[in-house]
Amino acid sequence: VVTTSNEYFLLKINDLLNTYKVIKCPVNFENSLNSFNIKHSIKINNNYFSIGTKGNGIMLMNIFGEITQIINKKSGLQDESVNYQYLDNQNNLWLALDNGIARLDVNTQISFFNDKTGLEGTVESIAKFNNAIYVATNLGVYYLQKNISQNTVKNKTLSIYQPQFIKINNISKSFWSLLTFTSNNDSVLLIAENNNILQLNKKGELDTVLKKCPPFFIYQSNKNPDRVFIGLSDGVASIC
């Protein structure tokens, strides 16, 4: 239940005793819900509520009153004024907007990343290195970082954790393959660039380990882990 003063309450109903109890919901983020003009809210599963606003999209709030995500134009929503929400029998969330309708797969385990989250270009390779996800595209190499997104609402700044891809070293080239190479209890990320093999260490330092080769794929030998095979445009090379 949302009041006109933007306070949020939970209504607990006991069907057996035919009683109910109203509990004020704690909202554990800066400036509370008073920063938003709330239009409609709905329970989307046992752990989350969706709060629709006038001019700021929707917020996903967990049962502890924590705002975990804001979905707005930066996320791909065509209009940020949400007048009503409806959850269908396939758990899709439908939004009635000032400008049309939208459907969100809020209960899916799949997340989609594109240029709106910092990832640009055609994805060629993905690897996990130094506890982060790295992606090679034809426009650079990116890593996934959980940024604190600063959302300004009614001249107030709210900090929400949202994933964002960051380009390493601001290099805009074509990259084809990634490999997390581990040897002697240490690991580096090998990167196949247009004409070179690059190496990224855990400190974020980027070096060239092999020049003047057109690599397309990098593979670490299972039989001899110190050896790496490189798929070229005219054959196969190996380094160790």
PDB file of N, CA, C and O in Angstrom, residues 163-207:
ATOM      1  N   PRO A 163      25.068  -2.781 -12.840  1.00  0.00           N
ATOM      2  CA  PRO A 163      26.227  -3.262 -13.603  1.00  0.00           C
ATOM      3  C   PRO A 163      26.515  -2.362 -14.798  1.00  0.00           C
ATOM      4  O   PRO A 163      25.608  -1.853 -15.450  1.00  0.00           O
ATOM      5  N   GLN A 164      27.802  -2.182 -15.096  1.00  0.00           N
ATOM      6  CA  GLN A 164      28.233  -1.339 -16.201  1.00  0.00           C
ATOM      7  C   GLN A 164      29.518  -1.917 -16.785  1.00  0.00           C
ATOM      8  O   GLN A 164      30.401  -2.369 -16.060  1.00  0.00           O
ATOM      9  N   PHE A 165      29.630  -1.904 -18.126  1.00  0.00           N
ATOM     10  CA  PHE A 165      30.852  -2.347 -18.778  1.00  0.00           C
ATOM     11  C   PHE A 165      31.797  -1.166 -18.968  1.00  0.00           C
ATOM     12  O   PHE A 165      31.385  -0.093 -19.393  1.00  0.00           O
ATOM     13  N   ILE A 166      33.080  -1.377 -18.634  1.00  0.00           N
ATOM     14  CA  ILE A 166      34.113  -0.363 -18.740  1.00  0.00           C
ATOM     15  C   ILE A 166      35.148  -0.815 -19.763  1.00  0.00           C
ATOM     16  O   ILE A 166      35.637  -1.953 -19.698  1.00  0.00           O
ATOM     17  N   LYS A 167      35.512   0.068 -20.699  1.00  0.00           N
ATOM     18  CA  LYS A 167      36.525  -0.271 -21.705  1.00  0.00           C
ATOM     19  C   LYS A 167      37.915  -0.132 -21.101  1.00  0.00           C
ATOM     20  O   LYS A 167      38.227   0.865 -20.447  1.00  0.00           O
ATOM     21  N   ILE A 168      38.768  -1.144 -21.285  1.00  0.00           N
ATOM     22  CA  ILE A 168      40.119  -1.085 -20.719  1.00  0.00           C
ATOM     23  C   ILE A 168      41.003  -0.191 -21.585  1.00  0.00           C
ATOM     24  O   ILE A 168      40.984  -0.254 -22.814  1.00  0.00           O
ATOM     25  N   ASN A 169      41.746   0.667 -20.943  1.00  0.00           N
ATOM     26  CA  ASN A 169      42.736   1.552 -21.578  1.00  0.00           C
ATOM     27  C   ASN A 169      42.158   2.411 -22.691  1.00  0.00           C
ATOM     28  O   ASN A 169      42.912   2.990 -23.486  1.00  0.00           O
ATOM     29  N   ASN A 170      40.837   2.468 -22.790  1.00  0.00           N
ATOM     30  CA  ASN A 170      40.173   3.290 -23.802  1.00  0.00           C
ATOM     31  C   ASN A 170      40.676   2.990 -25.214  1.00  0.00           C
ATOM     32  O   ASN A 170      40.805   3.878 -26.062  1.00  0.00           O
ATOM     33  N   ILE A 171      40.974   1.696 -25.490  1.00  0.00           N
ATOM     34  CA  ILE A 171      41.482   1.288 -26.798  1.00  0.00           C
ATOM     35  C   ILE A 171      40.313   0.883 -27.689  1.00  0.00           C
ATOM     36  O   ILE A 171      39.524   0.016 -27.334  1.00  0.00           O
ATOM     37  N   SER A 172      40.214   1.505 -28.859  1.00  0.00           N
ATOM     38  CA  SER A 172      39.137   1.189 -29.805  1.00  0.00           C
ATOM     39  C   SER A 172      39.721   0.460 -31.011  1.00  0.00           C
ATOM     40  O   SER A 172      40.043   1.057 -32.035  1.00  0.00           O
ATOM     41  N   LYS A 173      39.905  -0.850 -30.870  1.00  0.00           N
ATOM     42  CA  LYS A 173      40.401  -1.701 -31.948  1.00  0.00           C
ATOM     43  C   LYS A 173      39.552  -2.963 -32.003  1.00  0.00           C
ATOM     44  O   LYS A 173      38.698  -3.189 -31.157  1.00  0.00           O
ATOM     45  N   SER A 174      39.827  -3.800 -33.012  1.00  0.00           N
ATOM     46  CA  SER A 174      39.128  -5.078 -33.116  1.00  0.00           C
ATOM     47  C   SER A 174      39.885  -6.138 -32.322  1.00  0.00           C
ATOM     48  O   SER A 174      41.098  -6.309 -32.488  1.00  0.00           O
ATOM     49  N   PHE A 175      39.155  -6.857 -31.457  1.00  0.00           N
ATOM     50  CA  PHE A 175      39.732  -7.935 -30.668  1.00  0.00           C
ATOM     51  C   PHE A 175      38.921  -9.201 -30.925  1.00  0.00           C
ATOM     52  O   PHE A 175      37.696  -9.163 -31.027  1.00  0.00           O
ATOM     53  N   TRP A 176      39.617 -10.351 -30.992  1.00  0.00           N
ATOM     54  CA  TRP A 176      38.970 -11.566 -31.491  1.00  0.00           C
ATOM     55  C   TRP A 176      38.831 -12.672 -30.460  1.00  0.00           C
ATOM     56  O   TRP A 176      37.911 -13.475 -30.536  1.00  0.00           O
ATOM     57  N   SER A 177      39.765 -12.752 -29.518  1.00  0.00           N
ATOM     58  CA  SER A 177      39.723 -13.895 -28.596  1.00  0.00           C
ATOM     59  C   SER A 177      40.351 -13.515 -27.258  1.00  0.00           C
ATOM     60  O   SER A 177      41.274 -12.691 -27.197  1.00  0.00           O
ATOM     61  N   LEU A 178      39.821 -14.127 -26.190  1.00  0.00           N
ATOM     62  CA  LEU A 178      40.339 -13.926 -24.842  1.00  0.00           C
ATOM     63  C   LEU A 178      40.669 -15.285 -24.220  1.00  0.00           C
ATOM     64  O   LEU A 178      39.974 -16.272 -24.463  1.00  0.00           O
ATOM     65  N   LEU A 179      41.718 -15.315 -23.408  1.00  0.00           N
ATOM     66  CA  LEU A 179      42.087 -16.541 -22.708  1.00  0.00           C
ATOM     67  C   LEU A 179      42.694 -16.189 -21.357  1.00  0.00           C
ATOM     68  O   LEU A 179      43.650 -15.413 -21.279  1.00  0.00           O
ATOM     69  N   THR A 180      42.141 -16.760 -20.291  1.00  0.00           N
ATOM     70  CA  THR A 180      42.743 -16.628 -18.964  1.00  0.00           C
ATOM     71  C   THR A 180      43.820 -17.689 -18.840  1.00  0.00           C
ATOM     72  O   THR A 180      43.535 -18.877 -18.729  1.00  0.00           O
ATOM     73  N   PHE A 181      45.079 -17.250 -18.904  1.00  0.00           N
ATOM     74  CA  PHE A 181      46.226 -18.163 -18.890  1.00  0.00           C
ATOM     75  C   PHE A 181      46.768 -18.245 -17.466  1.00  0.00           C
ATOM     76  O   PHE A 181      47.167 -17.238 -16.883  1.00  0.00           O
ATOM     77  N   THR A 182      46.783 -19.459 -16.905  1.00  0.00           N
ATOM     78  CA  THR A 182      47.244 -19.676 -15.535  1.00  0.00           C
ATOM     79  C   THR A 182      48.479 -20.556 -15.541  1.00  0.00           C
ATOM     80  O   THR A 182      48.499 -21.626 -16.171  1.00  0.00           O
ATOM     81  N   SER A 183      49.519 -20.076 -14.841  1.00  0.00           N
ATOM     82  CA  SER A 183      50.759 -20.839 -14.726  1.00  0.00           C
ATOM     83  C   SER A 183      51.479 -20.417 -13.456  1.00  0.00           C
ATOM     84  O   SER A 183      51.546 -19.221 -13.134  1.00  0.00           O
ATOM     85  N   ASN A 184      52.015 -21.414 -12.720  1.00  0.00           N
ATOM     86  CA  ASN A 184      52.762 -21.152 -11.489  1.00  0.00           C
ATOM     87  C   ASN A 184      51.951 -20.303 -10.495  1.00  0.00           C
ATOM     88  O   ASN A 184      52.439 -19.322  -9.929  1.00  0.00           O
ATOM     89  N   ASN A 185      50.680 -20.673 -10.322  1.00  0.00           N
ATOM     90  CA  ASN A 185      49.776 -20.019  -9.366  1.00  0.00           C
ATOM     91  C   ASN A 185      49.532 -18.545  -9.665  1.00  0.00           C
ATOM     92  O   ASN A 185      49.124 -17.778  -8.792  1.00  0.00           O
ATOM     93  N   ASP A 186      49.795 -18.135 -10.886  1.00  0.00           N
ATOM     94  CA  ASP A 186      49.505 -16.767 -11.307  1.00  0.00           C
ATOM     95  C   ASP A 186      48.744 -16.830 -12.627  1.00  0.00           C
ATOM     96  O   ASP A 186      48.818 -17.818 -13.361  1.00  0.00           O
ATOM     97  N   SER A 187      48.014 -15.777 -12.925  1.00  0.00           N
ATOM     98  CA  SER A 187      47.239 -15.777 -14.160  1.00  0.00           C
ATOM     99  C   SER A 187      47.273 -14.406 -14.811  1.00  0.00           C
ATOM    100  O   SER A 187      47.401 -13.376 -14.133  1.00  0.00           O
ATOM    101  N   VAL A 188      47.167 -14.410 -16.130  1.00  0.00           N
ATOM    102  CA  VAL A 188      47.063 -13.192 -16.927  1.00  0.00           C
ATOM    103  C   VAL A 188      45.965 -13.416 -17.956  1.00  0.00           C
ATOM    104  O   VAL A 188      45.549 -14.551 -18.214  1.00  0.00           O
ATOM    105  N   LEU A 189      45.499 -12.338 -18.530  1.00  0.00           N
ATOM    106  CA  LEU A 189      44.500 -12.428 -19.596  1.00  0.00           C
ATOM    107  C   LEU A 189      45.202 -12.181 -20.922  1.00  0.00           C
ATOM    108  O   LEU A 189      45.766 -11.109 -21.154  1.00  0.00           O
ATOM    109  N   LEU A 190      45.184 -13.192 -21.802  1.00  0.00           N
ATOM    110  CA  LEU A 190      45.747 -13.054 -23.142  1.00  0.00           C
ATOM    111  C   LEU A 190      44.656 -12.560 -24.077  1.00  0.00           C
ATOM    112  O   LEU A 190      43.522 -13.054 -24.060  1.00  0.00           O
ATOM    113  N   ILE A 191      45.012 -11.593 -24.912  1.00  0.00           N
ATOM    114  CA  ILE A 191      44.035 -10.922 -25.773  1.00  0.00           C
ATOM    115  C   ILE A 191      44.539 -10.943 -27.207  1.00  0.00           C
ATOM    116  O   ILE A 191      45.646 -10.477 -27.490  1.00  0.00           O
ATOM    117  N   ALA A 192      43.729 -11.480 -28.119  1.00  0.00           N
ATOM    118  CA  ALA A 192      44.078 -11.497 -29.540  1.00  0.00           C
ATOM    119  C   ALA A 192      43.558 -10.222 -30.193  1.00  0.00           C
ATOM    120  O   ALA A 192      42.355 -10.013 -30.289  1.00  0.00           O
ATOM    121  N   GLU A 193      44.497  -9.385 -30.616  1.00  0.00           N
ATOM    122  CA  GLU A 193      44.166  -8.141 -31.294  1.00  0.00           C
ATOM    123  C   GLU A 193      44.420  -8.326 -32.790  1.00  0.00           C
ATOM    124  O   GLU A 193      44.858  -9.406 -33.207  1.00  0.00           O
ATOM    125  N   ASN A 194      44.184  -7.346 -33.615  1.00  0.00           N
ATOM    126  CA  ASN A 194      44.308  -7.483 -35.070  1.00  0.00           C
ATOM    127  C   ASN A 194      45.619  -8.125 -35.507  1.00  0.00           C
ATOM    128  O   ASN A 194      45.632  -9.065 -36.300  1.00  0.00           O
ATOM    129  N   ASN A 195      46.746  -7.632 -34.984  1.00  0.00           N
ATOM    130  CA  ASN A 195      48.052  -8.132 -35.419  1.00  0.00           C
ATOM    131  C   ASN A 195      48.982  -8.483 -34.268  1.00  0.00           C
ATOM    132  O   ASN A 195      50.176  -8.667 -34.477  1.00  0.00           O
ATOM    133  N   ASN A 196      48.438  -8.550 -33.054  1.00  0.00           N
ATOM    134  CA  ASN A 196      49.274  -8.797 -31.882  1.00  0.00           C
ATOM    135  C   ASN A 196      48.550  -9.662 -30.865  1.00  0.00           C
ATOM    136  O   ASN A 196      47.324  -9.774 -30.880  1.00  0.00           O
ATOM    137  N   ILE A 197      49.351 -10.247 -29.952  1.00  0.00           N
ATOM    138  CA  ILE A 197      48.820 -10.892 -28.768  1.00  0.00           C
ATOM    139  C   ILE A 197      49.196 -10.010 -27.574  1.00  0.00           C
ATOM    140  O   ILE A 197      50.390  -9.743 -27.335  1.00  0.00           O
ATOM    141  N   LEU A 198      48.208  -9.557 -26.826  1.00  0.00           N
ATOM    142  CA  LEU A 198      48.440  -8.698 -25.678  1.00  0.00           C
ATOM    143  C   LEU A 198      48.257  -9.481 -24.385  1.00  0.00           C
ATOM    144  O   LEU A 198      47.612 -10.543 -24.360  1.00  0.00           O
ATOM    145  N   GLN A 199      48.821  -8.942 -23.315  1.00  0.00           N
ATOM    146  CA  GLN A 199      48.725  -9.573 -22.002  1.00  0.00           C
ATOM    147  C   GLN A 199      48.300  -8.536 -20.980  1.00  0.00           C
ATOM    148  O   GLN A 199      48.921  -7.481 -20.853  1.00  0.00           O
ATOM    149  N   LEU A 200      47.228  -8.842 -20.237  1.00  0.00           N
ATOM    150  CA  LEU A 200      46.744  -7.977 -19.162  1.00  0.00           C
ATOM    151  C   LEU A 200      46.979  -8.674 -17.832  1.00  0.00           C
ATOM    152  O   LEU A 200      46.505  -9.794 -17.628  1.00  0.00           O
ATOM    153  N   ASN A 201      47.720  -8.014 -16.919  1.00  0.00           N
ATOM    154  CA  ASN A 201      47.952  -8.627 -15.614  1.00  0.00           C
ATOM    155  C   ASN A 201      46.927  -8.152 -14.595  1.00  0.00           C
ATOM    156  O   ASN A 201      46.059  -7.321 -14.901  1.00  0.00           O
ATOM    157  N   LYS A 202      47.029  -8.650 -13.376  1.00  0.00           N
ATOM    158  CA  LYS A 202      46.032  -8.342 -12.357  1.00  0.00           C
ATOM    159  C   LYS A 202      46.101  -6.899 -11.874  1.00  0.00           C
ATOM    160  O   LYS A 202      45.175  -6.411 -11.231  1.00  0.00           O
ATOM    161  N   LYS A 203      47.205  -6.215 -12.176  1.00  0.00           N
ATOM    162  CA  LYS A 203      47.326  -4.810 -11.825  1.00  0.00           C
ATOM    163  C   LYS A 203      46.705  -3.888 -12.875  1.00  0.00           C
ATOM    164  O   LYS A 203      46.698  -2.672 -12.715  1.00  0.00           O
ATOM    165  N   GLY A 204      46.223  -4.486 -13.977  1.00  0.00           N
ATOM    166  CA  GLY A 204      45.633  -3.696 -15.043  1.00  0.00           C
ATOM    167  C   GLY A 204      46.639  -3.203 -16.062  1.00  0.00           C
ATOM    168  O   GLY A 204      46.312  -2.367 -16.913  1.00  0.00           O
ATOM    169  N   GLU A 205      47.876  -3.742 -16.018  1.00  0.00           N
ATOM    170  CA  GLU A 205      48.932  -3.336 -16.956  1.00  0.00           C
ATOM    171  C   GLU A 205      48.839  -4.163 -18.229  1.00  0.00           C
ATOM    172  O   GLU A 205      48.723  -5.390 -18.185  1.00  0.00           O
ATOM    173  N   LEU A 206      48.908  -3.486 -19.365  1.00  0.00           N
ATOM    174  CA  LEU A 206      48.744  -4.130 -20.672  1.00  0.00           C
ATOM    175  C   LEU A 206      50.065  -4.113 -21.426  1.00  0.00           C
ATOM    176  O   LEU A 206      50.673  -3.057 -21.618  1.00  0.00           O
ATOM    177  N   ASP A 207      50.532  -5.292 -21.859  1.00  0.00           N
ATOM    178  CA  ASP A 207      51.793  -5.418 -22.603  1.00  0.00           C
ATOM    179  C   ASP A 207      51.562  -6.268 -23.843  1.00  0.00           C
ATOM    180  O   ASP A 207      50.623  -7.065 -23.923  1.00  0.00           O
TER     181      ASP A 207
END
